[in-house]
CSV table of C-alpha atoms in Angstrom, one decimal:
chain,number,residue,atom,x,y,z
A,1,MET,CA,-12.7,-32.5,-38.5
A,2,ASN,CA,-14.2,-34.9,-35.8
A,3,VAL,CA,-13.3,-33.8,-32.1
A,4,THR,CA,-13.9,-36.1,-29.4
A,5,SER,CA,-14.5,-35.5,-26.0
A,6,ALA,CA,-11.4,-33.4,-24.3
A,7,THR,CA,-12.0,-35.0,-20.5
A,8,ASP,CA,-11.4,-38.5,-19.9
A,9,SER,CA,-13.1,-40.5,-17.2
A,10,THR,CA,-11.0,-40.4,-14.5
A,11,SER,CA,-11.1,-36.6,-14.5
A,12,LYS,CA,-14.6,-36.1,-14.8
A,13,SER,CA,-15.2,-35.4,-11.0
A,14,ASN,CA,-12.9,-32.6,-11.3
A,15,SER,CA,-14.0,-31.3,-14.4
A,16,THR,CA,-17.4,-31.0,-13.6
A,17,SER,CA,-17.3,-28.5,-10.9
A,18,SER,CA,-15.3,-26.4,-12.8
A,19,THR,CA,-17.6,-26.5,-15.5
A,20,SER,CA,-20.5,-25.8,-13.6
A,21,ASN,CA,-19.1,-22.1,-13.4
A,22,THR,CA,-18.1,-21.6,-16.6
A,23,SER,CA,-21.3,-22.6,-18.5
A,24,SER,CA,-23.2,-19.8,-16.9
A,25,THR,CA,-21.2,-17.6,-18.9
A,26,GLY,CA,-20.7,-19.6,-22.5
A,27,VAL,CA,-18.6,-18.8,-25.4
A,28,ASP,CA,-17.8,-15.2,-25.7
A,29,TYR,CA,-17.1,-13.9,-29.3
A,30,ASN,CA,-13.8,-14.2,-29.4
A,31,THR,CA,-13.5,-17.8,-28.2
A,32,PHE,CA,-15.9,-18.2,-31.1
A,33,LEU,CA,-13.9,-16.7,-33.5
A,34,GLN,CA,-10.7,-18.4,-32.1
A,35,LEU,CA,-12.3,-21.7,-32.6
A,36,LEU,CA,-13.6,-20.8,-36.1
A,37,VAL,CA,-9.8,-19.5,-37.6
A,38,ALA,CA,-8.3,-22.7,-35.6
A,39,GLU,CA,-10.8,-24.9,-37.6
A,40,MET,CA,-10.1,-23.6,-40.9
A,41,LYS,CA,-6.2,-23.4,-40.4
A,42,ASN,CA,-6.4,-27.2,-39.3
A,43,GLN,CA,-8.8,-28.7,-41.9
A,44,ASP,CA,-7.3,-30.9,-44.3
A,45,PRO,CA,-6.4,-29.9,-47.1
A,46,THR,CA,-7.4,-32.9,-49.0
A,47,ASN,CA,-10.6,-32.4,-48.0
A,48,PRO,CA,-11.3,-28.8,-47.3
A,49,MET,CA,-14.4,-27.5,-45.4
A,50,ASP,CA,-17.5,-27.4,-47.3
A,51,THR,CA,-18.6,-23.7,-48.2
A,52,SER,CA,-22.0,-24.3,-46.9
A,53,GLN,CA,-20.2,-25.2,-43.5
A,54,TYR,CA,-18.3,-22.4,-43.7
A,55,MET,CA,-21.5,-19.9,-44.3
A,56,SER,CA,-23.1,-21.8,-41.8
A,57,GLN,CA,-20.4,-21.2,-39.5
A,58,PHE,CA,-19.8,-17.3,-40.2
A,59,ALA,CA,-24.1,-16.8,-39.6
A,60,GLN,CA,-23.4,-18.4,-36.3
A,61,LEU,CA,-20.4,-16.1,-35.9
A,62,SER,CA,-23.0,-13.0,-37.0
A,63,THR,CA,-25.7,-14.2,-34.6
A,64,VAL,CA,-23.5,-14.4,-31.6
A,65,GLU,CA,-21.8,-10.7,-32.0
A,66,GLN,CA,-25.7,-9.5,-32.8
A,67,ALA,CA,-26.6,-11.0,-29.3
A,68,MET,CA,-23.7,-9.7,-27.7
A,69,GLN,CA,-25.0,-6.2,-28.8
A,70,THR,CA,-28.4,-6.7,-27.6
A,71,ASN,CA,-27.1,-7.9,-24.0
A,72,ASN,CA,-25.0,-4.6,-24.3
A,73,LYS,CA,-28.0,-2.4,-25.2
A,74,LEU,CA,-30.2,-4.4,-22.7
A,75,ASP,CA,-27.8,-3.6,-19.6
A,76,SER,CA,-27.9,0.1,-20.7
A,77,LEU,CA,-31.7,-0.2,-20.7
A,78,LEU,CA,-31.6,-1.8,-17.1
A,79,SER,CA,-29.4,1.1,-15.7
A,80,SER,CA,-31.3,3.9,-17.1
A,81,GLN,CA,-34.7,2.4,-15.4
A,82,SER,CA,-32.6,1.9,-12.4
A,83,LEU,CA,-31.7,5.5,-12.3
A,84,SER,CA,-35.2,6.8,-12.7
A,85,GLN,CA,-36.7,4.5,-10.1
A,86,ALA,CA,-34.1,5.6,-7.8
A,87,ASP,CA,-35.0,9.3,-8.2
A,88,ALA,CA,-38.2,8.5,-7.2
A,89,LEU,CA,-37.5,7.3,-3.9
A,90,ILE,CA,-35.2,10.5,-2.8
A,91,GLY,CA,-37.5,12.7,-0.2
A,92,LYS,CA,-39.8,9.4,0.9
A,93,LYS,CA,-39.8,8.1,4.1
A,94,VAL,CA,-38.6,4.6,4.4
A,95,SER,CA,-38.3,2.0,7.4
A,96,PHE,CA,-36.6,-1.1,7.3
A,97,THR,CA,-35.6,-4.3,10.2
A,98,ASP,CA,-31.8,-5.5,10.0
A,99,SER,CA,-30.7,-9.0,10.8
A,100,THR,CA,-30.7,-7.9,14.5
A,101,GLY,CA,-34.3,-6.9,14.8
A,102,ALA,CA,-33.5,-3.3,14.9
A,103,THR,CA,-36.3,-1.2,13.2
A,104,PHE,CA,-34.6,2.2,11.7
A,105,SER,CA,-36.7,4.6,9.7
A,106,GLY,CA,-36.1,7.9,8.1
A,107,LYS,CA,-35.9,10.2,4.8
A,108,VAL,CA,-33.9,9.1,1.8
A,109,ALA,CA,-31.6,11.7,1.2
A,110,SER,CA,-29.6,9.9,-1.9
A,111,ILE,CA,-29.4,6.8,-3.7
A,112,SER,CA,-26.5,4.7,-5.1
A,113,ILE,CA,-26.6,2.1,-7.9
A,114,ASN,CA,-23.5,-0.4,-8.0
A,115,THR,CA,-23.7,-4.1,-9.4
A,116,ASP,CA,-25.2,-5.3,-5.9
A,117,GLY,CA,-28.0,-2.8,-6.5
A,118,SER,CA,-29.3,-0.1,-5.1
A,119,ILE,CA,-28.2,1.6,-1.7
A,120,ALA,CA,-30.2,4.3,-0.1
A,121,THR,CA,-28.7,6.8,2.5
A,122,LEU,CA,-31.0,8.2,4.7
A,123,GLU,CA,-30.6,11.9,6.2
A,124,ASP,CA,-28.9,10.7,9.3
A,125,GLY,CA,-26.3,8.7,7.2
A,126,THR,CA,-27.5,5.2,7.8
A,127,LYS,CA,-27.1,3.1,4.6
A,128,VAL,CA,-29.8,0.8,3.5
A,129,ALA,CA,-30.1,-1.8,0.4
A,130,VAL,CA,-33.2,-1.0,-1.6
A,131,GLY,CA,-35.2,-4.4,-2.1
A,132,PRO,CA,-37.0,-7.0,0.2
A,133,GLY,CA,-38.2,-5.8,3.7
A,134,LEU,CA,-38.0,-2.2,2.9
A,135,THR,CA,-41.3,0.1,3.5
A,136,ILE,CA,-41.7,3.0,1.3
A,137,SER,CA,-44.2,5.8,2.4
A,138,GLN,CA,-44.9,9.3,1.8
A,139,SER,CA,-42.8,12.1,3.3
């Protein structure tokens, strides 16, 4: 089954900006499975898909699924590593300069980890992002 381009030349400028956002996420497992099932449903009955093509697509599906499982395990590993590094900061003295030029310092009382990174809470309640510009020293 041959498929031509899904966009025409008149909508190319509009579609470029929308596809740049989705291209980084790629095709997920469910989308790939839906495409495979749709292809099988819409194949020409007088010229069905070759068995080798079917097996090739099935192997691709399996590869996508294994890659997703690997990504999930890597995410878990990175979370665990972040927690270990955060634990090592508790009780350390840190100093930093904010965007206004003010300099702060204090001892780290706790660390919270979220999707944006790690946030250190100092003993006086000041919150600071753990990252560039933060100086860490022994207490």
